[in-house]
């Protein structure tokens, strides 16, 4: 069973701080990695995708991928109360259309004003 | 572009009753997914369609759940008979090609009493 682990949480940070969310995965051959944000009572929405080792930045969000260590992380700079949500890590084994996207259980982030 | 449409938004049924959910993906998206999300957990894939063919239904409880995607567009997910543990949000998602991210509908919240 290929797994995606998000074990830390819930996470609480003060407004303006950096929030660091971590995720590990078991399938060494995984190719595609996604971070989704889910507000309470809402459906998941994509905030970042990353496919290569290293960092990818988009505004206040940075995704970091290390395939050798099998982890992917999400950094949120200058955290805002509106960032308070559950963040889901999702991993796809290959780029094929038949490849299954597997989600972690999520980390709940609370940003304190 | 219009998003993924799902109906109904909420459904309350008694155990042993049947229920059906409907999903209309984003126009042109070949891949359609049904996920089950139990409170406090990440989404779990129930079934994945590529056009109107089933790609993965390994986690679908086939003794009670069924799904179809006629003509490669709309899809329905049925539960018959429902159990208490089926209480969850049922999310439909679609994607356009192999590595593209998933776009989720608003989900159907099912309560089985």
XYZ file of C-alpha atoms in Angstrom:
226
model
C 0.000 0.000 0.000
C 1.584 3.230 -1.140
C 1.309 5.798 1.632
C 1.498 9.514 2.119
C 2.225 10.568 5.679
C 1.455 13.882 7.301
C 2.038 13.237 10.965
C 2.677 16.613 12.531
C -0.211 18.818 13.559
C -2.299 20.623 14.283
C 0.023 23.559 13.741
C -0.459 27.013 15.214
C 1.653 30.028 14.195
C 1.333 33.776 14.846
C 0.360 36.107 12.040
C 3.387 37.064 9.955
C 5.376 33.946 10.825
C 6.543 31.184 8.485
C 4.461 28.011 8.569
C 6.269 24.810 7.595
C 4.229 21.782 6.577
C 5.877 18.432 5.919
C 4.924 15.290 4.042
C 6.684 11.978 3.398
C 5.776 9.293 0.889
C 6.607 5.637 0.544
C 6.709 5.097 -3.242
C 10.238 5.991 -4.359
C 9.095 6.117 -7.973
C 6.603 8.934 -7.397
C 6.748 11.673 -10.006
C 4.162 14.318 -9.199
C 3.462 16.123 -5.954
C 0.668 18.499 -5.024
C -0.432 20.611 -2.096
C -4.148 21.254 -1.691
C -5.797 23.635 0.776
C -9.159 22.737 2.257
C -11.202 25.195 4.264
C -13.668 23.724 6.735
C -16.744 22.480 4.918
C -15.248 23.155 1.500
C -13.610 20.998 -1.158
C -9.843 20.858 -1.715
C -8.277 23.474 -3.971
C -4.856 23.193 -5.573
C -2.253 25.683 -4.363
C 1.046 24.164 -5.542
C 2.375 21.423 -7.781
C 6.003 20.305 -8.017
C 7.666 17.676 -10.173
C 11.450 18.219 -9.835
C 13.841 18.265 -6.903
C 14.363 21.680 -5.365
C 12.195 24.650 -4.561
C 9.247 26.140 -6.397
C 7.927 29.522 -5.329
C 4.530 31.068 -5.984
C 3.862 34.256 -4.063
C 3.990 33.506 -0.344
C 4.083 29.761 -0.963
C 7.192 27.639 -1.558
C 7.095 23.925 -2.240
C 10.266 21.909 -1.612
C 10.870 18.440 -3.004
C 13.610 15.979 -2.076
C 13.087 12.696 -3.917
C 16.139 11.029 -2.366
C 14.699 11.542 1.117
C 11.122 11.074 -0.098
C 9.691 14.209 1.394
C 7.881 17.256 0.138
C 7.200 20.356 2.171
C 5.215 23.556 1.917
C 6.380 26.846 3.396
C 3.954 29.707 3.859
C 5.666 33.041 4.447
C 3.998 35.990 6.181
C 1.164 33.738 7.357
C -2.280 35.335 7.438
C -5.403 34.332 9.374
C -6.947 33.522 5.988
C -4.336 30.756 5.609
C -6.013 28.868 8.461
C -7.137 25.625 6.828
C -6.239 21.985 6.387
C -3.378 21.366 3.963
C -3.400 18.086 2.067
C -0.311 16.573 0.486
C -0.996 14.422 -2.578
C 1.373 12.183 -4.526
C 1.096 10.540 -7.927
C 3.341 7.583 -8.839
C 3.718 8.389 -12.520
C 2.665 10.824 -15.181
C 0.366 8.346 -16.901
C -3.363 8.967 -17.138
C -3.987 5.791 -15.155
C -1.839 6.877 -12.245
C -3.672 7.195 -8.922
C -3.383 10.338 -6.798
C -3.033 9.451 -3.115
C -3.711 11.983 -0.360
C -2.310 12.283 3.132
C -4.687 12.892 6.019
C -3.871 16.584 6.112
C -2.370 19.062 8.569
C -4.577 21.692 10.151
C -2.957 25.116 10.301
C -4.204 27.874 12.565
C -2.779 31.388 12.168
C -3.263 33.489 15.301
C -3.956 37.226 14.745
C -14.707 27.794 -17.482
C -17.416 26.133 -15.439
C -16.198 23.974 -12.567
C -17.072 20.430 -11.579
C -20.765 20.224 -10.759
C -22.123 17.851 -8.131
C -25.561 17.201 -6.730
C -27.086 16.992 -4.268
C -25.056 19.058 -1.760
C -26.514 17.263 1.248
C -28.313 13.975 1.758
C -29.634 12.325 4.897
C -30.822 8.716 4.680
C -31.426 5.816 7.008
C -29.183 2.771 6.999
C -30.102 0.154 4.435
C -31.576 2.796 2.123
C -30.047 3.617 -1.237
C -28.642 6.902 -2.509
C -27.163 8.244 -5.737
C -24.816 11.115 -6.433
C -24.292 12.884 -9.740
C -21.217 14.594 -11.175
C -20.585 16.633 -14.302
C -16.865 17.232 -14.897
C -15.201 20.220 -16.490
C -15.814 20.166 -20.223
C -13.103 18.241 -22.057
C -11.678 16.534 -18.983
C -11.139 12.880 -19.802
C -10.399 11.644 -16.290
C -13.051 11.602 -13.572
C -12.582 10.572 -9.954
C -14.853 9.812 -7.017
C -13.289 10.283 -3.590
C -14.694 9.573 -0.137
C -13.600 11.903 2.650
C -14.456 10.931 6.193
C -14.256 13.715 8.772
C -10.654 14.314 9.850
C -9.142 12.225 7.059
C -7.771 12.873 3.616
C -9.778 11.971 0.521
C -9.719 8.278 -0.399
C -10.080 7.301 -4.052
C -13.093 5.100 -4.713
C -13.009 4.925 -8.483
C -11.191 6.547 -11.392
C -12.517 6.708 -14.960
C -10.570 7.463 -18.100
C -13.266 8.530 -20.578
C -15.937 5.891 -19.898
C -13.572 3.101 -18.863
C -12.662 2.208 -15.278
C -8.960 2.713 -14.518
C -8.948 1.952 -10.792
C -11.718 0.743 -8.510
C -9.560 -1.195 -6.071
C -10.933 0.639 -3.031
C -14.583 0.641 -4.072
C -16.723 -1.610 -1.816
C -18.304 -3.367 -4.738
C -20.865 -5.229 -2.659
C -22.664 -1.937 -2.030
C -21.123 0.781 -4.182
C -21.417 1.128 -7.936
C -20.447 3.853 -10.369
C -20.831 4.510 -14.039
C -19.775 7.133 -16.515
C -21.945 7.059 -19.564
C -20.594 8.478 -22.823
C -17.436 9.591 -21.023
C -19.023 12.684 -19.505
C -21.409 12.632 -16.522
C -21.030 10.092 -13.761
C -23.201 8.662 -11.018
C -22.129 6.955 -7.804
C -24.652 4.750 -6.015
C -24.701 3.188 -2.572
C -27.126 0.352 -1.901
C -27.668 -0.472 0.916
C -26.051 2.294 2.940
C -24.289 1.677 6.250
C -23.582 4.072 9.103
C -19.870 4.108 8.192
C -20.710 5.502 4.738
C -21.348 8.885 6.339
C -18.809 11.116 4.626
C -18.337 13.764 1.969
C -18.259 12.333 -1.542
C -16.052 14.395 -3.802
C -16.004 14.273 -7.566
C -12.951 15.579 -9.392
C -11.750 15.763 -12.971
C -8.481 16.354 -14.782
C -7.580 16.955 -18.393
C -4.460 14.832 -18.961
C -2.109 12.495 -17.154
C -0.133 14.874 -14.994
C -2.571 17.728 -14.666
C -3.950 18.606 -11.242
C -7.406 17.578 -10.105
C -10.266 20.042 -9.919
C -12.837 19.196 -7.259
C -16.545 19.791 -7.106
C -18.227 21.082 -3.949
C -18.966 17.564 -2.751
C -22.019 15.809 -1.366
C -22.260 15.454 2.391
C -23.973 12.149 3.191
C -25.326 11.378 6.637
C -26.546 7.849 7.307
C -28.679 7.496 10.441
